[in-house]
Amino acid sequence: MSSAAPAIVVKDLRKTYPGREGPVEAVRGLSLEVFTGECFGLLGPNGAGKTTTVEIMEGLNEPTSGQVEVLGMTWAKDEEALRRRIGVTLQETRLPDHATVLEMARLFRSFYPTGPDPMETLTRVALESKSGSIVETLSGGQQRRLSVALALVGDPDLLFFDEPTTGLDPQSRRQLWDVIRELQGRGRTTVLTTHYMDEAERLCDRVAIVDYGQVIAIGSPRELILKLGGEHIVEFAVVGATPPPEEFAGLASVQTSRTEADGYALTVSQAHKTIPDLLAKLSQDGLELARLTTRQASLEDVFVSLTGRHLRDNDEPAAAPVKRGRRGRQRSA
Ligand SMILES: Nc1ncnc2c1ncn2[C@@H]1O[C@H](COP(=O)(O)OP(=O)(O)OP(=O)(O)O)[C@@H](O)[C@H]1O
Ligand SMILES: [Mg+2]
């Protein structure tokens, strides 16, 4: 896999949008490589710059600066050749309302030199019974599946899926995972963005965690989780008192300790050693346990350990923040 030429190379990518309240630095020096044949995930909170990055890779958005090479080519020189070799599912697709599902699939098939029968592609996303329906009459989830089918219909070498399963029911999500796995099995390269940690962990060979327009971590989900120093999370809460999290940092096999909602989360390497130690400490301190659970560490924990924030409930302003640590100028004279 790594011996083949990379499918995508991005170097020091920057994109600044003119915004009403001043320019928005959506992408701020982002670099990454996507290997041929892998499923690569871009993971990050709302406004991190994932869609902007993917749109630039897809040749649908102009970078402010930086280099982007796709399948050994560039959008400036090789647009026509590139279009025939990539398939795109946008985060929001507007399809012509009055065409039928099969007409759309045939139209997209005609853009490519090869590819499966359009009806076969519709079957892969479980839309065969809707082939004669007008696009306008499809549900949101069905439209999403149609846009996936349109990305598949030319059997491209490289596929982009921007939030492919957002808004899909669990069954359709799993179906789409199967589609992506099948593409992996046939050596196709896929790039996807997602908010779902479990999706990234299951599907992606490697992920880049993106925050404020930069890659803050890159690797296989397992590598990133192992870097936490512990693969298990012990979560607990105590009744009444709220000792600082550092109180628990010295327990057996604990790597990190943080407060979490109404309790604590400990990253540990050996939960069976931590738990007896924790129970002993609580009883020594006269504290009563309100709840205790253990689970496998996830990419969400990786994000929290890198940023101190959760991926899910991030509602900070999307634009690049003022750099922390440069407080000198804020002092009043
Ligand atoms: N056309 C535009 N004009 C101005 N600002 C934009 C434009 N498109 C995106 N932005 C801004 O750029 C930043 C990155 O947006 P982008 O859509 O790339 O993020 P994202 O990571 O895909 O987010 P989400 O998870 O919500 O899809 C955001 O602050 C967004 O408001
Ligand atoms: Mg997006």
mmCIF file of C-alpha atoms and ligand atoms in Angstrom:
data_model
loop_
_atom_site.group_PDB
_atom_site.id
_atom_site.type_symbol
_atom_site.label_atom_id
_atom_site.label_comp_id
_atom_site.label_asym_id
_atom_site.label_seq_id
_atom_site.Cartn_x
_atom_site.Cartn_y
_atom_site.Cartn_z
ATOM 1 C CA MET A 1 0.000 0.000 0.000
ATOM 2 C CA SER A 2 2.605 2.541 1.040
ATOM 3 C CA SER A 3 4.937 1.569 -1.807
ATOM 4 C CA ALA A 4 2.440 2.794 -4.425
ATOM 5 C CA ALA A 5 2.366 6.477 -5.322
ATOM 6 C CA PRO A 6 0.041 8.368 -3.016
ATOM 7 C CA ALA A 7 -3.448 9.027 -4.378
ATOM 8 C CA ILE A 8 -3.467 12.537 -2.938
ATOM 9 C CA VAL A 9 -0.726 14.837 -1.712
ATOM 10 C CA VAL A 10 -1.664 18.086 0.012
ATOM 11 C CA LYS A 11 1.063 20.478 1.089
ATOM 12 C CA ASP A 12 0.627 23.568 3.216
ATOM 13 C CA LEU A 13 -2.909 24.164 1.990
ATOM 14 C CA ARG A 14 -4.520 27.452 2.891
ATOM 15 C CA LYS A 15 -7.969 28.822 2.169
ATOM 16 C CA THR A 16 -9.198 32.179 3.335
ATOM 17 C CA TYR A 17 -12.786 33.184 2.562
ATOM 18 C CA PRO A 18 -13.770 36.819 2.501
ATOM 19 C CA GLY A 19 -16.248 37.057 5.366
ATOM 20 C CA ARG A 20 -18.642 39.811 6.385
ATOM 21 C CA GLU A 21 -16.790 40.362 9.627
ATOM 22 C CA GLY A 22 -13.365 39.992 8.067
ATOM 23 C CA PRO A 23 -11.582 37.114 6.353
ATOM 24 C CA VAL A 24 -12.202 33.559 7.594
ATOM 25 C CA GLU A 25 -9.162 31.310 7.604
ATOM 26 C CA ALA A 26 -10.933 28.017 6.948
ATOM 27 C CA VAL A 27 -7.757 26.041 6.169
ATOM 28 C CA ARG A 28 -4.475 27.120 7.739
ATOM 29 C CA GLY A 29 -1.472 25.194 6.466
ATOM 30 C CA LEU A 30 -2.905 21.706 6.143
ATOM 31 C CA SER A 31 -0.688 18.893 4.842
ATOM 32 C CA LEU A 32 -1.465 15.223 4.372
ATOM 33 C CA GLU A 33 -1.084 12.238 2.070
ATOM 34 C CA VAL A 34 -3.743 9.727 1.146
ATOM 35 C CA PHE A 35 -2.305 6.355 0.120
ATOM 36 C CA THR A 36 -3.630 4.473 -2.867
ATOM 37 C CA GLY A 37 -6.217 1.884 -1.877
ATOM 38 C CA GLU A 38 -6.901 3.153 1.599
ATOM 39 C CA CYS A 39 -9.990 4.557 3.194
ATOM 40 C CA PHE A 40 -8.900 7.878 4.648
ATOM 41 C CA GLY A 41 -11.023 9.857 7.081
ATOM 42 C CA LEU A 42 -11.071 13.554 7.876
ATOM 43 C CA LEU A 43 -12.410 13.983 11.353
ATOM 44 C CA GLY A 44 -13.130 17.207 13.149
ATOM 45 C CA PRO A 45 -15.735 19.492 14.678
ATOM 46 C CA ASN A 46 -18.113 21.757 12.743
ATOM 47 C CA GLY A 47 -16.244 24.435 10.874
ATOM 48 C CA ALA A 48 -12.855 22.684 11.155
ATOM 49 C CA GLY A 49 -12.303 23.031 7.401
ATOM 50 C CA LYS A 50 -13.073 19.466 6.296
ATOM 51 C CA THR A 51 -15.507 20.327 3.494
ATOM 52 C CA THR A 52 -13.292 23.145 2.259
ATOM 53 C CA THR A 53 -10.308 20.765 2.124
ATOM 54 C CA VAL A 54 -12.269 18.029 0.388
ATOM 55 C CA GLU A 55 -13.761 20.473 -2.138
ATOM 56 C CA ILE A 56 -10.262 21.664 -3.024
ATOM 57 C CA MET A 57 -9.150 18.044 -3.512
ATOM 58 C CA GLU A 58 -12.225 17.542 -5.710
ATOM 59 C CA GLY A 59 -11.324 20.546 -7.835
ATOM 60 C CA LEU A 60 -14.510 22.372 -6.845
ATOM 61 C CA ASN A 61 -12.914 25.096 -4.763
ATOM 62 C CA GLU A 62 -9.790 27.186 -5.344
ATOM 63 C CA PRO A 63 -7.075 27.147 -2.703
ATOM 64 C CA THR A 64 -5.639 30.469 -1.550
ATOM 65 C CA SER A 65 -2.199 28.806 -1.535
ATOM 66 C CA GLY A 66 -0.511 25.426 -1.224
ATOM 67 C CA GLN A 67 -0.143 22.369 -3.440
ATOM 68 C CA VAL A 68 -2.662 19.661 -4.205
ATOM 69 C CA GLU A 69 -1.818 16.639 -6.334
ATOM 70 C CA VAL A 70 -4.531 14.099 -7.094
ATOM 71 C CA LEU A 71 -3.693 10.774 -8.785
ATOM 72 C CA GLY A 72 -0.373 12.329 -9.761
ATOM 73 C CA MET A 73 -2.101 15.222 -11.544
ATOM 74 C CA THR A 74 -3.193 18.772 -10.746
ATOM 75 C CA TRP A 75 -6.567 20.420 -11.255
ATOM 76 C CA ALA A 76 -4.970 23.318 -13.097
ATOM 77 C CA LYS A 77 -3.505 21.088 -15.814
ATOM 78 C CA ASP A 78 -5.503 17.886 -15.911
ATOM 79 C CA GLU A 79 -9.097 18.711 -15.010
ATOM 80 C CA GLU A 80 -10.713 16.619 -17.733
ATOM 81 C CA ALA A 81 -8.680 13.490 -17.025
ATOM 82 C CA LEU A 82 -9.229 13.861 -13.302
ATOM 83 C CA ARG A 83 -13.014 14.238 -13.580
ATOM 84 C CA ARG A 84 -13.206 10.837 -15.265
ATOM 85 C CA ARG A 85 -11.358 9.143 -12.455
ATOM 86 C CA ILE A 86 -13.045 10.528 -9.368
ATOM 87 C CA GLY A 87 -16.504 10.228 -7.865
ATOM 88 C CA VAL A 88 -17.920 12.835 -5.529
ATOM 89 C CA THR A 89 -20.668 12.887 -2.925
ATOM 90 C CA LEU A 90 -21.065 16.420 -1.611
ATOM 91 C CA GLN A 91 -22.185 17.276 1.907
ATOM 92 C CA GLU A 92 -25.312 18.768 0.372
ATOM 93 C CA THR A 93 -26.340 17.781 -3.101
ATOM 94 C CA ARG A 94 -28.913 19.632 -5.151
ATOM 95 C CA LEU A 95 -30.215 17.311 -7.810
ATOM 96 C CA PRO A 96 -32.532 18.342 -10.627
ATOM 97 C CA ASP A 97 -35.976 17.736 -9.136
ATOM 98 C CA HIS A 98 -37.823 16.625 -12.253
ATOM 99 C CA ALA A 99 -35.543 13.856 -13.484
ATOM 100 C CA THR A 100 -36.103 10.281 -12.412
ATOM 101 C CA VAL A 101 -33.629 8.371 -10.307
ATOM 102 C CA LEU A 102 -32.587 6.141 -13.205
ATOM 103 C CA GLU A 103 -32.263 9.120 -15.575
ATOM 104 C CA MET A 104 -29.864 10.753 -13.142
ATOM 105 C CA ALA A 105 -27.828 7.545 -12.821
ATOM 106 C CA ARG A 106 -27.637 7.227 -16.639
ATOM 107 C CA LEU A 107 -26.631 10.864 -16.992
ATOM 108 C CA PHE A 108 -23.788 10.504 -14.485
ATOM 109 C CA ARG A 109 -22.727 7.218 -16.074
ATOM 110 C CA SER A 110 -22.361 9.061 -19.394
ATOM 111 C CA PHE A 111 -19.664 11.318 -17.877
ATOM 112 C CA TYR A 112 -17.340 8.318 -17.425
ATOM 113 C CA PRO A 113 -15.586 6.054 -19.913
ATOM 114 C CA THR A 114 -16.507 2.855 -18.032
ATOM 115 C CA GLY A 115 -18.662 1.717 -15.174
ATOM 116 C CA PRO A 116 -21.366 -0.683 -14.094
ATOM 117 C CA ASP A 117 -24.923 -0.707 -15.367
ATOM 118 C CA PRO A 118 -26.701 2.263 -13.713
ATOM 119 C CA MET A 119 -29.423 -0.043 -12.407
ATOM 120 C CA GLU A 120 -26.801 -2.188 -10.686
ATOM 121 C CA THR A 121 -25.473 0.880 -8.895
ATOM 122 C CA LEU A 122 -28.967 1.795 -7.712
ATOM 123 C CA THR A 123 -29.321 -1.728 -6.333
ATOM 124 C CA ARG A 124 -26.109 -1.299 -4.354
ATOM 125 C CA VAL A 125 -27.672 1.584 -2.429
ATOM 126 C CA ALA A 126 -31.081 -0.156 -2.211
ATOM 127 C CA LEU A 127 -32.812 2.301 -4.531
ATOM 128 C CA GLU A 128 -33.808 -0.136 -7.289
ATOM 129 C CA SER A 129 -37.487 0.124 -6.380
ATOM 130 C CA LYS A 130 -37.250 3.909 -6.748
ATOM 131 C CA SER A 131 -35.591 3.919 -10.165
ATOM 132 C CA GLY A 132 -38.688 5.366 -11.860
ATOM 133 C CA SER A 133 -39.412 7.933 -9.138
ATOM 134 C CA ILE A 134 -38.903 11.640 -9.613
ATOM 135 C CA VAL A 135 -35.943 12.824 -7.527
ATOM 136 C CA GLU A 136 -38.117 15.453 -5.823
ATOM 137 C CA THR A 137 -40.258 12.728 -4.253
ATOM 138 C CA LEU A 138 -37.368 10.940 -2.537
ATOM 139 C CA SER A 139 -36.885 11.252 1.199
ATOM 140 C CA GLY A 140 -33.767 12.988 2.520
ATOM 141 C CA GLY A 141 -32.040 9.679 3.213
ATOM 142 C CA GLN A 142 -32.952 8.329 -0.228
ATOM 143 C CA GLN A 143 -31.540 11.457 -1.894
ATOM 144 C CA ARG A 144 -28.339 10.944 0.076
ATOM 145 C CA ARG A 145 -28.146 7.341 -1.138
ATOM 146 C CA LEU A 146 -28.785 8.495 -4.693
ATOM 147 C CA SER A 147 -25.902 10.937 -4.472
ATOM 148 C CA VAL A 148 -23.700 8.029 -3.333
ATOM 149 C CA ALA A 149 -24.888 5.969 -6.311
ATOM 150 C CA LEU A 150 -23.991 8.848 -8.636
ATOM 151 C CA ALA A 151 -20.457 8.842 -7.221
ATOM 152 C CA LEU A 152 -20.171 5.082 -7.835
ATOM 153 C CA VAL A 153 -21.667 4.862 -11.299
ATOM 154 C CA GLY A 154 -18.444 5.593 -13.178
ATOM 155 C CA ASP A 155 -16.445 3.066 -11.107
ATOM 156 C CA PRO A 156 -13.858 5.753 -10.334
ATOM 157 C CA ASP A 157 -10.443 5.096 -8.800
ATOM 158 C CA LEU A 158 -10.904 7.721 -6.131
ATOM 159 C CA LEU A 159 -14.110 8.511 -4.250
ATOM 160 C CA PHE A 160 -14.990 11.359 -1.955
ATOM 161 C CA PHE A 161 -17.788 11.138 0.582
ATOM 162 C CA ASP A 162 -18.502 14.249 2.639
ATOM 163 C CA GLU A 163 -20.552 13.210 5.684
ATOM 164 C CA PRO A 164 -22.055 10.292 3.761
ATOM 165 C CA THR A 165 -24.144 8.857 6.579
ATOM 166 C CA THR A 166 -25.415 11.983 8.306
ATOM 167 C CA GLY A 167 -29.191 11.727 8.414
ATOM 168 C CA LEU A 168 -29.299 8.074 7.375
ATOM 169 C CA ASP A 169 -31.149 5.443 9.399
ATOM 170 C CA PRO A 170 -28.976 2.737 11.016
ATOM 171 C CA GLN A 171 -29.727 0.200 8.297
ATOM 172 C CA SER A 172 -28.780 2.570 5.476
ATOM 173 C CA ARG A 173 -25.646 3.551 7.374
ATOM 174 C CA ARG A 174 -24.529 -0.062 7.583
ATOM 175 C CA GLN A 175 -25.382 -0.556 3.926
ATOM 176 C CA LEU A 176 -23.172 2.367 3.013
ATOM 177 C CA TRP A 177 -20.367 0.997 5.170
ATOM 178 C CA ASP A 178 -20.617 -2.194 3.127
ATOM 179 C CA VAL A 179 -20.369 -0.167 -0.079
ATOM 180 C CA ILE A 180 -17.209 1.524 1.184
ATOM 181 C CA ARG A 181 -15.707 -1.777 2.364
ATOM 182 C CA GLU A 182 -16.424 -3.291 -1.004
ATOM 183 C CA LEU A 183 -14.598 -0.376 -2.666
ATOM 184 C CA GLN A 184 -11.645 -0.982 -0.337
ATOM 185 C CA GLY A 185 -11.707 -4.646 -1.323
ATOM 186 C CA ARG A 186 -11.360 -3.646 -4.958
ATOM 187 C CA GLY A 187 -8.404 -1.361 -4.298
ATOM 188 C CA ARG A 188 -10.315 1.883 -4.716
ATOM 189 C CA THR A 189 -9.229 4.880 -2.663
ATOM 190 C CA THR A 190 -11.880 6.593 -0.577
ATOM 191 C CA VAL A 191 -11.741 9.849 1.332
ATOM 192 C CA LEU A 192 -14.541 10.541 3.751
ATOM 193 C CA THR A 193 -15.404 13.121 6.339
ATOM 194 C CA THR A 194 -17.497 12.217 9.302
ATOM 195 C CA HIS A 195 -18.606 13.278 12.741
ATOM 196 C CA TYR A 196 -19.175 9.698 13.781
ATOM 197 C CA MET A 197 -16.228 8.305 15.680
ATOM 198 C CA ASP A 198 -17.455 4.734 15.376
ATOM 199 C CA GLU A 199 -17.768 5.149 11.633
ATOM 200 C CA ALA A 200 -14.186 6.395 11.319
ATOM 201 C CA GLU A 201 -12.900 3.647 13.599
ATOM 202 C CA ARG A 202 -14.653 0.908 11.679
ATOM 203 C CA LEU A 203 -14.018 2.072 8.151
ATOM 204 C CA CYS A 204 -10.865 4.115 7.946
ATOM 205 C CA ASP A 205 -7.381 2.709 7.532
ATOM 206 C CA ARG A 206 -6.086 6.108 8.597
ATOM 207 C CA VAL A 207 -7.635 9.324 9.807
ATOM 208 C CA ALA A 208 -6.516 12.915 10.070
ATOM 209 C CA ILE A 209 -7.992 14.820 12.965
ATOM 210 C CA VAL A 210 -8.584 18.366 11.770
ATOM 211 C CA ASP A 211 -9.083 21.323 14.073
ATOM 212 C CA TYR A 212 -9.146 24.996 13.112
ATOM 213 C CA GLY A 213 -7.931 24.241 9.592
ATOM 214 C CA GLN A 214 -4.923 22.151 10.575
ATOM 215 C CA VAL A 215 -4.130 18.475 10.995
ATOM 216 C CA ILE A 216 -3.489 17.916 14.696
ATOM 217 C CA ALA A 217 -3.034 14.127 14.504
ATOM 218 C CA ILE A 218 -2.781 11.559 11.730
ATOM 219 C CA GLY A 219 -2.534 7.763 11.758
ATOM 220 C CA SER A 220 -4.598 4.616 11.993
ATOM 221 C CA PRO A 221 -7.403 4.800 14.577
ATOM 222 C CA ARG A 222 -5.535 2.192 16.606
ATOM 223 C CA GLU A 223 -2.242 4.087 16.505
ATOM 224 C CA LEU A 224 -3.938 7.280 17.619
ATOM 225 C CA ILE A 225 -5.729 5.519 20.465
ATOM 226 C CA LEU A 226 -2.528 3.767 21.574
ATOM 227 C CA LYS A 227 -0.810 7.153 21.786
ATOM 228 C CA LEU A 228 -3.158 7.987 24.659
ATOM 229 C CA GLY A 229 -1.032 5.568 26.691
ATOM 230 C CA GLY A 230 -4.040 3.513 27.728
ATOM 231 C CA GLU A 231 -6.694 1.723 25.758
ATOM 232 C CA HIS A 232 -9.452 1.784 28.352
ATOM 233 C CA ILE A 233 -11.494 4.552 29.876
ATOM 234 C CA VAL A 234 -12.814 4.216 33.414
ATOM 235 C CA GLU A 235 -15.707 6.601 33.965
ATOM 236 C CA PHE A 236 -17.193 7.204 37.368
ATOM 237 C CA ALA A 237 -18.970 9.725 39.550
ATOM 238 C CA VAL A 238 -19.068 10.166 43.297
ATOM 239 C CA VAL A 239 -21.987 11.286 45.436
ATOM 240 C CA GLY A 240 -21.784 14.837 46.752
ATOM 241 C CA ALA A 241 -18.115 15.813 46.853
ATOM 242 C CA THR A 242 -16.140 16.797 43.757
ATOM 243 C CA PRO A 243 -12.440 16.282 44.389
ATOM 244 C CA PRO A 244 -10.131 17.594 41.629
ATOM 245 C CA PRO A 245 -9.280 15.025 38.916
ATOM 246 C CA GLU A 246 -5.595 15.055 39.933
ATOM 247 C CA GLU A 247 -6.651 13.115 43.030
ATOM 248 C CA PHE A 248 -7.126 10.064 40.829
ATOM 249 C CA ALA A 249 -4.074 10.500 38.608
ATOM 250 C CA GLY A 250 -1.871 8.383 40.855
ATOM 251 C CA LEU A 251 -4.076 5.272 40.868
ATOM 252 C CA ALA A 252 -2.728 2.054 39.369
ATOM 253 C CA SER A 253 -2.197 2.177 35.578
ATOM 254 C CA VAL A 254 -3.817 5.633 35.156
ATOM 255 C CA GLN A 255 -2.325 7.672 32.293
ATOM 256 C CA THR A 256 -4.553 10.728 32.365
ATOM 257 C CA SER A 257 -7.408 11.930 34.470
ATOM 258 C CA ARG A 258 -10.042 14.528 33.611
ATOM 259 C CA THR A 259 -13.456 15.718 34.747
ATOM 260 C CA GLU A 260 -16.268 14.674 32.482
ATOM 261 C CA ALA A 261 -19.889 15.856 32.701
ATOM 262 C CA ASP A 262 -20.876 15.061 36.295
ATOM 263 C CA GLY A 263 -17.894 12.803 37.026
ATOM 264 C CA TYR A 264 -14.448 11.716 35.939
ATOM 265 C CA ALA A 265 -12.794 9.891 33.063
ATOM 266 C CA LEU A 266 -9.492 8.075 33.559
ATOM 267 C CA THR A 267 -7.424 6.799 30.647
ATOM 268 C CA VAL A 268 -5.920 3.555 31.894
ATOM 269 C CA SER A 269 -3.808 0.745 30.524
ATOM 270 C CA GLN A 270 -5.162 -1.989 32.826
ATOM 271 C CA ALA A 271 -8.685 -1.408 34.083
ATOM 272 C CA HIS A 272 -8.558 -4.506 36.305
ATOM 273 C CA LYS A 273 -5.758 -2.867 38.281
ATOM 274 C CA THR A 274 -7.274 0.618 38.386
ATOM 275 C CA ILE A 275 -10.720 -0.341 39.609
ATOM 276 C CA PRO A 276 -9.748 -2.072 42.891
ATOM 277 C CA ASP A 277 -7.368 0.804 43.576
ATOM 278 C CA LEU A 278 -10.116 3.339 42.888
ATOM 279 C CA LEU A 279 -12.626 1.556 45.122
ATOM 280 C CA ALA A 280 -10.076 1.386 47.932
ATOM 281 C CA LYS A 281 -9.319 5.089 47.613
ATOM 282 C CA LEU A 282 -12.985 6.086 47.610
ATOM 283 C CA SER A 283 -13.707 4.035 50.711
ATOM 284 C CA GLN A 284 -10.625 5.472 52.427
ATOM 285 C CA ASP A 285 -11.815 8.997 51.639
ATOM 286 C CA GLY A 286 -15.374 8.174 52.730
ATOM 287 C CA LEU A 287 -16.737 8.804 49.213
ATOM 288 C CA GLU A 288 -19.654 6.911 47.719
ATOM 289 C CA LEU A 289 -19.666 5.786 44.105
ATOM 290 C CA ALA A 290 -22.634 7.047 42.065
ATOM 291 C CA ARG A 291 -21.686 5.156 38.909
ATOM 292 C CA LEU A 292 -18.779 3.259 37.397
ATOM 293 C CA THR A 293 -18.299 2.019 33.836
ATOM 294 C CA THR A 294 -15.374 1.013 31.673
ATOM 295 C CA ARG A 295 -15.108 1.120 27.920
ATOM 296 C CA GLN A 296 -12.559 0.971 25.134
ATOM 297 C CA ALA A 297 -10.863 4.282 24.396
ATOM 298 C CA SER A 298 -12.098 5.872 21.173
ATOM 299 C CA LEU A 299 -11.078 8.559 18.709
ATOM 300 C CA GLU A 300 -13.331 10.894 20.684
ATOM 301 C CA ASP A 301 -10.952 10.428 23.634
ATOM 302 C CA VAL A 302 -8.031 11.189 21.330
ATOM 303 C CA PHE A 303 -9.712 14.443 20.302
ATOM 304 C CA VAL A 304 -10.454 15.406 23.902
ATOM 305 C CA SER A 305 -6.882 14.686 24.981
ATOM 306 C CA LEU A 306 -5.499 16.817 22.134
ATOM 307 C CA THR A 307 -7.861 19.770 22.410
ATOM 308 C CA GLY A 308 -9.584 19.618 25.780
ATOM 309 C CA ARG A 309 -12.896 19.780 23.912
ATOM 310 C CA HIS A 310 -15.424 17.264 22.735
ATOM 311 C CA LEU A 311 -15.914 16.701 19.040
ATOM 312 C CA ARG A 312 -19.649 16.383 19.340
ATOM 313 C CA ASP A 313 -20.828 19.346 21.358
ATOM 314 C CA ASN A 314 -18.367 21.846 20.001
ATOM 315 C CA ASP A 315 -20.136 25.114 19.409
ATOM 316 C CA GLU A 316 -17.233 27.480 19.526
ATOM 317 C CA PRO A 317 -16.935 29.982 16.688
ATOM 318 C CA ALA A 318 -15.799 28.175 13.578
ATOM 319 C CA ALA A 319 -13.231 30.748 12.498
ATOM 320 C CA ALA A 320 -9.621 30.515 13.634
ATOM 321 C CA PRO A 321 -9.362 31.688 17.237
ATOM 322 C CA VAL A 322 -6.879 34.124 18.649
ATOM 323 C CA LYS A 323 -3.838 32.046 19.553
ATOM 324 C CA ARG A 324 -3.764 31.041 23.164
ATOM 325 C CA GLY A 325 -0.719 32.038 25.141
ATOM 326 C CA ARG A 326 -0.193 35.432 23.481
ATOM 327 C CA ARG A 327 -1.600 37.451 26.302
ATOM 328 C CA GLY A 328 1.059 40.118 26.505
ATOM 329 C CA ARG A 329 -0.788 42.669 24.428
ATOM 330 C CA GLN A 330 -4.053 42.391 26.284
ATOM 331 C CA ARG A 331 -2.585 43.973 29.386
ATOM 332 C CA SER A 332 -3.707 47.498 29.974
ATOM 333 C CA ALA A 333 -0.948 50.050 30.054
HETATM 334 N N1 LIG B 1 -18.162 30.131 1.017
HETATM 335 C C1 LIG B 1 -17.760 30.494 2.246
HETATM 336 N N2 LIG B 1 -17.641 31.795 2.571
HETATM 337 C C2 LIG B 1 -17.218 32.175 3.804
HETATM 338 N N3 LIG B 1 -16.882 31.312 4.783
HETATM 339 C C3 LIG B 1 -16.975 30.000 4.516
HETATM 340 C C4 LIG B 1 -17.430 29.516 3.232
HETATM 341 N N4 LIG B 1 -17.429 28.165 3.260
HETATM 342 C C5 LIG B 1 -16.993 27.818 4.496
HETATM 343 N N5 LIG B 1 -16.715 28.917 5.245
HETATM 344 C C6 LIG B 1 -16.193 28.936 6.618
HETATM 345 O O1 LIG B 1 -14.996 28.182 6.644
HETATM 346 C C7 LIG B 1 -14.886 27.409 7.820
HETATM 347 C C8 LIG B 1 -14.722 25.936 7.467
HETATM 348 O O2 LIG B 1 -15.932 25.468 6.871
HETATM 349 P P1 LIG B 1 -16.084 23.972 6.320
HETATM 350 O O3 LIG B 1 -17.401 23.877 5.695
HETATM 351 O O4 LIG B 1 -14.884 23.650 5.510
HETATM 352 O O5 LIG B 1 -16.024 23.144 7.686
HETATM 353 P P2 LIG B 1 -16.382 21.608 7.980
HETATM 354 O O6 LIG B 1 -15.241 21.081 8.771
HETATM 355 O O7 LIG B 1 -16.757 20.898 6.757
HETATM 356 O O8 LIG B 1 -17.642 21.750 8.950
HETATM 357 P P3 LIG B 1 -18.939 20.770 9.124
HETATM 358 O O9 LIG B 1 -18.491 19.677 10.033
HETATM 359 O O10 LIG B 1 -19.922 21.663 9.801
HETATM 360 O O11 LIG B 1 -19.373 20.311 7.784
HETATM 361 C C9 LIG B 1 -16.127 27.741 8.633
HETATM 362 O O12 LIG B 1 -15.788 28.772 9.519
HETATM 363 C C10 LIG B 1 -17.102 28.243 7.598
HETATM 364 O O13 LIG B 1 -18.015 29.130 8.170
HETATM 365 MG MG MG B 2 -18.449 19.925 6.140
#
